mmCIF file of C-alpha atoms and ligand atoms in Angstrom:
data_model
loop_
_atom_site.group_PDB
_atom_site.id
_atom_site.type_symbol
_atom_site.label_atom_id
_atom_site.label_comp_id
_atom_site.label_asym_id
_atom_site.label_seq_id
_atom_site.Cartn_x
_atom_site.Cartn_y
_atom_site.Cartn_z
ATOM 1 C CA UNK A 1 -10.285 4.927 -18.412
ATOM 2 C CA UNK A 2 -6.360 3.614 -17.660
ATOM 3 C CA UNK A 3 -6.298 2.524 -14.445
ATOM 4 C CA UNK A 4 -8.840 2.097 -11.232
ATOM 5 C CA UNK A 5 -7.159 2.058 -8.065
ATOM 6 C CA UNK A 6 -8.962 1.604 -4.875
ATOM 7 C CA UNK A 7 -7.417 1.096 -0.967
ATOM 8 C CA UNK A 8 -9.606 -1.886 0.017
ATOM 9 C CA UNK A 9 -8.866 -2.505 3.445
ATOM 10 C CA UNK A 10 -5.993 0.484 5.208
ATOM 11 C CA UNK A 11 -4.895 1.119 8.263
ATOM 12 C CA UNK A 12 -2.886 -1.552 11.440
ATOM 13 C CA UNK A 13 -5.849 -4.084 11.364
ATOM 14 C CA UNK A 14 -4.961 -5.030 7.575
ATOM 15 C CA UNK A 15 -4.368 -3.341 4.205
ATOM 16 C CA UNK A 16 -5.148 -4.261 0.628
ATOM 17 C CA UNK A 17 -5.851 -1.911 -2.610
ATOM 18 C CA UNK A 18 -6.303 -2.887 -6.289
ATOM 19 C CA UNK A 19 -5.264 -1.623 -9.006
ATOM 20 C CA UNK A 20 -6.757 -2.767 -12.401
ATOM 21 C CA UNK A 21 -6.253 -1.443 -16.024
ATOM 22 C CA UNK A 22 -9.190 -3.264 -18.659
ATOM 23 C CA UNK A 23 -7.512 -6.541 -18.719
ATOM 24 C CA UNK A 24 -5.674 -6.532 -15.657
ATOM 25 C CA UNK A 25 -6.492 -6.560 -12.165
ATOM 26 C CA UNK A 26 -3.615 -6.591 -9.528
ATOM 27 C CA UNK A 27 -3.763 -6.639 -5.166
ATOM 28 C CA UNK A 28 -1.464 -5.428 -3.471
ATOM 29 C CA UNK A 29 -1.473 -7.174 -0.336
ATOM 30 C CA UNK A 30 -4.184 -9.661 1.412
ATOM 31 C CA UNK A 31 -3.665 -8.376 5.325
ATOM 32 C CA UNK A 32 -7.304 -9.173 6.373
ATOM 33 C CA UNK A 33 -9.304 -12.402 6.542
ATOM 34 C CA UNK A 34 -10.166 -13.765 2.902
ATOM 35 C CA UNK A 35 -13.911 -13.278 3.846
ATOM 36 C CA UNK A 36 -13.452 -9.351 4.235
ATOM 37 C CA UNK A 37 -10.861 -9.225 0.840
ATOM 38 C CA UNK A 38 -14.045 -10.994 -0.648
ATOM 39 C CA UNK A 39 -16.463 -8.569 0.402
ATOM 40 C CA UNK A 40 -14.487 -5.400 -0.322
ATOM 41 C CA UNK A 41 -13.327 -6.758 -3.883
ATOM 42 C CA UNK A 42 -17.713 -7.403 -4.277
ATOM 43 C CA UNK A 43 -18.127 -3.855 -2.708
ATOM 44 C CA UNK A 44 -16.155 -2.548 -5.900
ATOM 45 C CA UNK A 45 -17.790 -5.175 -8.334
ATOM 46 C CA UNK A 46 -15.078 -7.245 -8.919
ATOM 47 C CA UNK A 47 -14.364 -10.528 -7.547
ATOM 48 C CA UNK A 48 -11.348 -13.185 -6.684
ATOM 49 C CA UNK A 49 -11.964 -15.000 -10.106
ATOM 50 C CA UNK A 50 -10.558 -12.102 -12.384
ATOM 51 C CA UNK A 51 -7.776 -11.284 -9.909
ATOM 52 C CA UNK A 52 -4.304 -12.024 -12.005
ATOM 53 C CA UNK A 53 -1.666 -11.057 -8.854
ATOM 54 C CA UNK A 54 -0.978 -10.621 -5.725
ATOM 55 C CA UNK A 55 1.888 -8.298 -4.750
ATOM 56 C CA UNK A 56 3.474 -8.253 -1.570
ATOM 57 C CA UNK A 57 4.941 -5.313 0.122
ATOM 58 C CA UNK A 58 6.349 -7.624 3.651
ATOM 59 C CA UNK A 59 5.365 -9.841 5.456
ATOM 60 C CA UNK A 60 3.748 -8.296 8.526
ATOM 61 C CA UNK A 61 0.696 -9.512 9.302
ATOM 62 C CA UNK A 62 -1.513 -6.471 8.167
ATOM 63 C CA UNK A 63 -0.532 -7.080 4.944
ATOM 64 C CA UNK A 64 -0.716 -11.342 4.590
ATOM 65 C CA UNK A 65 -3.370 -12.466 6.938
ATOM 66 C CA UNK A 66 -5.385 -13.673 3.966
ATOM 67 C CA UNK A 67 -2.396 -14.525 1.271
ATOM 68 C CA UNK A 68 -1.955 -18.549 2.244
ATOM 69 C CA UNK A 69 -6.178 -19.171 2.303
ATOM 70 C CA UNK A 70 -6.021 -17.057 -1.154
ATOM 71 C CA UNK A 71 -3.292 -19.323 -2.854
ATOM 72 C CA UNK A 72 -4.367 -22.300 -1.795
ATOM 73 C CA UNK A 73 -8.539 -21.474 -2.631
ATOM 74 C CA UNK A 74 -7.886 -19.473 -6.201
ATOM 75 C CA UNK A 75 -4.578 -20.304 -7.118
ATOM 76 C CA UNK A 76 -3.966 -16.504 -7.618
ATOM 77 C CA UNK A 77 -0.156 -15.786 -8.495
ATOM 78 C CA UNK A 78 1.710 -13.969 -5.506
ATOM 79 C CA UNK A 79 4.735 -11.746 -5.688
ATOM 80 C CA UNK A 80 7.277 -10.871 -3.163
ATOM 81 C CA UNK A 81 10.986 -10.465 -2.771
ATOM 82 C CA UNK A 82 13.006 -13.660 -1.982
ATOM 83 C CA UNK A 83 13.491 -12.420 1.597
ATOM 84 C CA UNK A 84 9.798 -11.621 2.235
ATOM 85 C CA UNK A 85 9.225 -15.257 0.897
ATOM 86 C CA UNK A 86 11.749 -16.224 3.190
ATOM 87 C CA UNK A 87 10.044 -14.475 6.564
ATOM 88 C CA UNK A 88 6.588 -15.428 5.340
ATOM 89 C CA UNK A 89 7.774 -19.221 5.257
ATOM 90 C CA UNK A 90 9.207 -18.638 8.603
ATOM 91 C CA UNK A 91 6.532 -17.340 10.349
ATOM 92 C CA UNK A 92 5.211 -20.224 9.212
ATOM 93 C CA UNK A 93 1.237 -18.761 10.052
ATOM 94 C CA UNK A 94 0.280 -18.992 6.421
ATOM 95 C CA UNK A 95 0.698 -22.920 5.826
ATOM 96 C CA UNK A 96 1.921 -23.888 2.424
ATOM 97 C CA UNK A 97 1.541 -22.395 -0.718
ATOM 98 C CA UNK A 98 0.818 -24.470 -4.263
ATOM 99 C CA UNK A 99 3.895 -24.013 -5.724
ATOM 100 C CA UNK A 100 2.830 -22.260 -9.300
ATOM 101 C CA UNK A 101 1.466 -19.358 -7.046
ATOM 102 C CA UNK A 102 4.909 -18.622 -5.529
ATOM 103 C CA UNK A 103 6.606 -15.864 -7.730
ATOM 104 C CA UNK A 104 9.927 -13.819 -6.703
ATOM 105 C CA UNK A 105 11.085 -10.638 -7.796
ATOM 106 C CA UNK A 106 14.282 -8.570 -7.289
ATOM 107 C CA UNK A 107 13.999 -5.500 -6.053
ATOM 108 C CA UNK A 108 15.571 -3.650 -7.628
ATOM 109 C CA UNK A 109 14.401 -4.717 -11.156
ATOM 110 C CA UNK A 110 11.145 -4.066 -13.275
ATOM 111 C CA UNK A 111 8.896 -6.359 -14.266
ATOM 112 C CA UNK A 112 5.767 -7.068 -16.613
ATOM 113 C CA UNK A 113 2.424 -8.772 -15.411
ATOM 114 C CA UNK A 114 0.488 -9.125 -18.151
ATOM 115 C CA UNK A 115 1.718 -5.853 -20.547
ATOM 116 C CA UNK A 116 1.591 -4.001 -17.074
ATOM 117 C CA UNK A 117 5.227 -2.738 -15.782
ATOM 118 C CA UNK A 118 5.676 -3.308 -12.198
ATOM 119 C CA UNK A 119 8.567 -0.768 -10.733
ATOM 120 C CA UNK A 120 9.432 -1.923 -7.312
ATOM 121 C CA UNK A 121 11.409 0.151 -5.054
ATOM 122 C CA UNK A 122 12.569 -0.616 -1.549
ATOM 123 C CA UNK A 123 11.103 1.199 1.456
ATOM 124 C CA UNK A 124 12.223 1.412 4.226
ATOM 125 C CA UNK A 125 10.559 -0.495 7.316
ATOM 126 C CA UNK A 126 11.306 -3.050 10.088
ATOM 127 C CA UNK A 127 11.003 -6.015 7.732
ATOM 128 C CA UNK A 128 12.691 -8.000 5.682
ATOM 129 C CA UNK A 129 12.915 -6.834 2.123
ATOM 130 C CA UNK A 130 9.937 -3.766 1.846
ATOM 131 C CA UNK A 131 8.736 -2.729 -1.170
ATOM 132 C CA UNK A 132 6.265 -0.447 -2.813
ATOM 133 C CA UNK A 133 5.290 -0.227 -6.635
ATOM 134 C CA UNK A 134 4.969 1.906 -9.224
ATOM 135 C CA UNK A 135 2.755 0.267 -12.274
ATOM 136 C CA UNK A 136 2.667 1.201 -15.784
ATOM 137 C CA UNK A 137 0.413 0.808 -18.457
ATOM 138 C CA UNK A 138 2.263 2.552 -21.143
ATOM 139 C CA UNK A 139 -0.044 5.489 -20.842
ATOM 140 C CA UNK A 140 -0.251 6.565 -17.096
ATOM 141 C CA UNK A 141 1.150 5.694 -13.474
ATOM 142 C CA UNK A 142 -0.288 5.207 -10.533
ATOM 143 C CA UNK A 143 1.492 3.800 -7.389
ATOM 144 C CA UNK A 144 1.743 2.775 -3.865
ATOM 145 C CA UNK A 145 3.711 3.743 -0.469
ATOM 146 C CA UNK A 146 3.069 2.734 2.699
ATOM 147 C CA UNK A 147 5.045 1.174 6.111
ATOM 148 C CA UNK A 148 7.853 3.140 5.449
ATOM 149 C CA UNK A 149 9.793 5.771 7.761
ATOM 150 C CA UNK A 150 10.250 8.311 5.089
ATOM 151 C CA UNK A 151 10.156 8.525 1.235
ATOM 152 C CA UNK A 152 13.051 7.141 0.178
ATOM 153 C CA UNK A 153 14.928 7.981 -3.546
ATOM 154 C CA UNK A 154 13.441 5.161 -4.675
ATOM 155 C CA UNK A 155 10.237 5.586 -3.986
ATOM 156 C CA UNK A 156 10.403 9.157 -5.472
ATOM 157 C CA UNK A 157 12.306 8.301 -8.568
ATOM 158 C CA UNK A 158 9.465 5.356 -8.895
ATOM 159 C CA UNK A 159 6.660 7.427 -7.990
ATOM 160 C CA UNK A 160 7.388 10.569 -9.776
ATOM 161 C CA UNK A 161 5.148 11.748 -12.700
ATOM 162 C CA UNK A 162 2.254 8.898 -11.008
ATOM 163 C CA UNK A 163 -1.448 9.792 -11.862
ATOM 164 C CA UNK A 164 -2.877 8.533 -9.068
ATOM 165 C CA UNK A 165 -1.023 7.449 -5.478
ATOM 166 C CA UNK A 166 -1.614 5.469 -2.341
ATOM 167 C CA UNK A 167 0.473 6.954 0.469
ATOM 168 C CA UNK A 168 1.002 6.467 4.181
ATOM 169 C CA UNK A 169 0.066 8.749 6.738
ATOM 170 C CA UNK A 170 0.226 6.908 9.355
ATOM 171 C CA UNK A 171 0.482 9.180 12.781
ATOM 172 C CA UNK A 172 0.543 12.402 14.590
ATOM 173 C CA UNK A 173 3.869 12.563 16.068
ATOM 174 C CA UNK A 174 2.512 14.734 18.941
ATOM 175 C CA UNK A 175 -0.395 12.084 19.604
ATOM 176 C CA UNK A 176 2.028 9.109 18.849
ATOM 177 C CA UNK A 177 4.010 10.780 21.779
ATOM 178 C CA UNK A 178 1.023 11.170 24.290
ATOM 179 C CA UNK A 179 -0.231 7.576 23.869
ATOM 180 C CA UNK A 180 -0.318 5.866 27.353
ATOM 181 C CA UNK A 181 -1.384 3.194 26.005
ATOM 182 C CA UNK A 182 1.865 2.621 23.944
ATOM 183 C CA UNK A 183 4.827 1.394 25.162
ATOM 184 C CA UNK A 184 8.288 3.529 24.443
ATOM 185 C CA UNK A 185 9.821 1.077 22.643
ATOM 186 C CA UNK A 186 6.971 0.852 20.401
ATOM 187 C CA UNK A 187 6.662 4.681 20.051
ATOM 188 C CA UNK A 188 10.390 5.116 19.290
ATOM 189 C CA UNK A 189 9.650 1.641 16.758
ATOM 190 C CA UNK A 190 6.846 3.362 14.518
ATOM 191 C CA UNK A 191 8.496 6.886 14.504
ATOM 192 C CA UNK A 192 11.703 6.063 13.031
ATOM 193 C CA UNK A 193 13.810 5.724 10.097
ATOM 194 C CA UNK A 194 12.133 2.288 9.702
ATOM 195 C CA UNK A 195 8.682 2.800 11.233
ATOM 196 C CA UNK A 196 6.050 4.506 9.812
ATOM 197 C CA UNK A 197 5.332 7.789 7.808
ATOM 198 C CA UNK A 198 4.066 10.921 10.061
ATOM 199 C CA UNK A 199 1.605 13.114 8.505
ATOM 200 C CA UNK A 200 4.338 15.769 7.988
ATOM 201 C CA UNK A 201 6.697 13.901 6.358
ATOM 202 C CA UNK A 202 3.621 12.342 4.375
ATOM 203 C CA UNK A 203 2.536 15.571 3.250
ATOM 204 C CA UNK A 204 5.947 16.757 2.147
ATOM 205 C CA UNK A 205 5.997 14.011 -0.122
ATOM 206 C CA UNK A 206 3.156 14.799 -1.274
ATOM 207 C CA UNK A 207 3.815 17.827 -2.392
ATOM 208 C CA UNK A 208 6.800 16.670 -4.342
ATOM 209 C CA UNK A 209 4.341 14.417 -6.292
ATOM 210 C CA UNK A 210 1.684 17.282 -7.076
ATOM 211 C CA UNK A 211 4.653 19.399 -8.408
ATOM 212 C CA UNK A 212 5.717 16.390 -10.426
ATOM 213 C CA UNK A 213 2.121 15.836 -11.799
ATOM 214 C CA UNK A 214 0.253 13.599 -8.879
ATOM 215 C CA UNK A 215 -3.706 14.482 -9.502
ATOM 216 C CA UNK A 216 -5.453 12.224 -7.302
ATOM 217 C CA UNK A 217 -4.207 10.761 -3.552
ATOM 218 C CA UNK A 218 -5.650 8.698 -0.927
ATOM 219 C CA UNK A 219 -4.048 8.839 2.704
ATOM 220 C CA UNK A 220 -3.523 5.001 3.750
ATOM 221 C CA UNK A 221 -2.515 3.374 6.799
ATOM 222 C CA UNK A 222 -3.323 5.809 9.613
ATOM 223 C CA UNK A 223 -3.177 4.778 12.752
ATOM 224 C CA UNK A 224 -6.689 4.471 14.609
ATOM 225 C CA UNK A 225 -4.879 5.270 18.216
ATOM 226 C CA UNK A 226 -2.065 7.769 17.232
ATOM 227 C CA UNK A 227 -4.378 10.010 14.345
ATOM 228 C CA UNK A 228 -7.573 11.063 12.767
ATOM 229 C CA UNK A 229 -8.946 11.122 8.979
ATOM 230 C CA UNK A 230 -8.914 14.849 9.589
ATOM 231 C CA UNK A 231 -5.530 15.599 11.133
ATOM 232 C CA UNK A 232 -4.270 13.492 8.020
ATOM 233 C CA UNK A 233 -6.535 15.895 5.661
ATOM 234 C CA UNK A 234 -5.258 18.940 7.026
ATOM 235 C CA UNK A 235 -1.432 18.584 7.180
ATOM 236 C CA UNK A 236 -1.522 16.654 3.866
ATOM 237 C CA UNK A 237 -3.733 20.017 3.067
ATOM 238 C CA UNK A 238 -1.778 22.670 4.540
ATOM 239 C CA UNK A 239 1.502 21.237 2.618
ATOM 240 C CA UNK A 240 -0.256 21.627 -0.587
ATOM 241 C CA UNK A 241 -1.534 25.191 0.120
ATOM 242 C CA UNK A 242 2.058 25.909 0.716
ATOM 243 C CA UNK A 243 2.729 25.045 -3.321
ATOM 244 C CA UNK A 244 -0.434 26.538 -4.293
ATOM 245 C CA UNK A 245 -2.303 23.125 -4.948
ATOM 246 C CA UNK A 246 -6.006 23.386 -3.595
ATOM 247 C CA UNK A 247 -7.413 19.600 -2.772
ATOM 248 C CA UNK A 248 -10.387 18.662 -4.478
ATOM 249 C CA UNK A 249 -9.583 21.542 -7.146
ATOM 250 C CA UNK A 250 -6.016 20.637 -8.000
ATOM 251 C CA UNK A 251 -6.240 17.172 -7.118
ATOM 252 C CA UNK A 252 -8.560 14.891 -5.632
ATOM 253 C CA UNK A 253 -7.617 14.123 -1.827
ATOM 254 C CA UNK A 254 -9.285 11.221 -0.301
ATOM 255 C CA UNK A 255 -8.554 9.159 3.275
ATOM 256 C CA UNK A 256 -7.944 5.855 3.113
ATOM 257 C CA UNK A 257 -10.454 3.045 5.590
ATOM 258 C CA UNK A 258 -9.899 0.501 7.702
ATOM 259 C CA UNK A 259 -13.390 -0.925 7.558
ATOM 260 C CA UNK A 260 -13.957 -1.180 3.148
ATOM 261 C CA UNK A 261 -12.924 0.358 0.097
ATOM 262 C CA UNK A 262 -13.465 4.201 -0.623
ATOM 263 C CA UNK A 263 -14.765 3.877 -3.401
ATOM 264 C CA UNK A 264 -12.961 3.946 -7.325
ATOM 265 C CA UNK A 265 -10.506 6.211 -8.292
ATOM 266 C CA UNK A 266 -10.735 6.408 -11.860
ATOM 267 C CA UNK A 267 -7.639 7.464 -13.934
HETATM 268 ZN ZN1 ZN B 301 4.546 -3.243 8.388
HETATM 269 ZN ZN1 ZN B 302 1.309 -2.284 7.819
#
């Protein structure tokens, strides 16, 4: 097997996955408490001791909570952009960090951890400097995309020709926009060009990644007020029907938790 990729923790309450290849085993993100990353990482078998990174996608708190705790306990190496390190030290919730475990990395630029490529690509959210990633053994691709408002040409160039993908779907516009419970401003916030992705636009995408060789997906980062696992199945579904991809014949389609890991996705 190449890779394993598994969505620990997804969805507003905090989000982590991990990605591992035989030698190396990479998070991205840390956004719930360290005692939950350390139970999901033990649901899966593996533990904090044989992580080698931590990559950062921004610095909301979904996707941090657990980062300073981490740094400070294991001594893990953690990656962000210079401006996420920059609005993560000014939130100033996460205390200090020991300073071999602080690691910055353009953008717009490759780089290796451990043999592994790392292809970040900017996304596009309410945050400082948001990124997704693309990794590369050599052999296959697998990837991840969430908090973004749509796809953007980064994301696809990076993305394209991935095994395996983690991808937002994070609403129902229609249920996003008959939420009384939401405020407008937050409504008009996580639908637009730097909110979140809707299960339509989520599904398009998609489909571009099946027709570019994407075999396996899990749905990440849906929203427990504003959409369901199965409104998320079916439009990601209904877009693949459209290019004559069948889920769980043509690829395997899985949804994402907020509660634990859904188990491995081999590659
Ligand atoms: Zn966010
Ligand atoms: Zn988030």
């Amino acid at each position: 097997m190449e890779w394993v990729v598994c969505p620990l923790f997804s969805g507003s309450k905090g989000n982590s996955s991990f990605f591992a290849t035989q030698d190396t085993r990479i998070l991205v993100d840390a956004g719930v408490t360290m005692q939950q990353m350390k139970q999901g990482l033990e649901a899966i078998g593996a533990d904090f001791s044989e992580i080698h990174a931590i990559l950062v996608t921004h610095e909301h708190i979904d996707h941090i909570k657990a980062l300073g705790p981490i740094a400070r306990k294991y001594g893990i190496p953690i990656y962000a952009t210079p401006k996420t390190w920059q609005a993560i030290r000014l939130q100033g919730r996460s205390g200090e960090f020991p300073i071999r475990t602080v690691i910055e990395f353009d953008p717009d630029r490759a780089f290796l951890i451990r043999g592994i490529r790392v292809v970040p690509f900017s996304t596009s959210h309410d945050a400082a400097q948001p990124t997704g990633f693309a990794f590369d053994n050599g052999r296959r691709k697998v990837g991840i995309m969430t908090d973004t408002g749509y796809a953007t040409s980064g994301a696809k160039e990076a993305l394209f020709g991935a095994h395996t993908v983690i991808l937002e779907s994070n609403h129902d516009p229609e249920l996003l926009r008959a939420n009384p419970r939401y405020p407008e401003q937050l409504k008009v916030r996580i639908a637009g060009r730097r909110g979140h992705l809707s299960n339509a636009d989520s599904a398009a995408f998609l489909s571009d990644l099946v027709r570019g060789g994407t075999c396996q997906v899990a749905l990440a980062h849906l929203s427990q007020e504003n959409n369901t696992p199965e409104l998320a199945y079916d439009t990601a579904a209904q877009g693949l029907l459209e290019i004559g991809a069948v889920p769980g014949q043509d690829l395997n389609l899985v949804i994402a938790r907020q509660e634990g890991p859904v188990g491995l996705l081999g590659v």
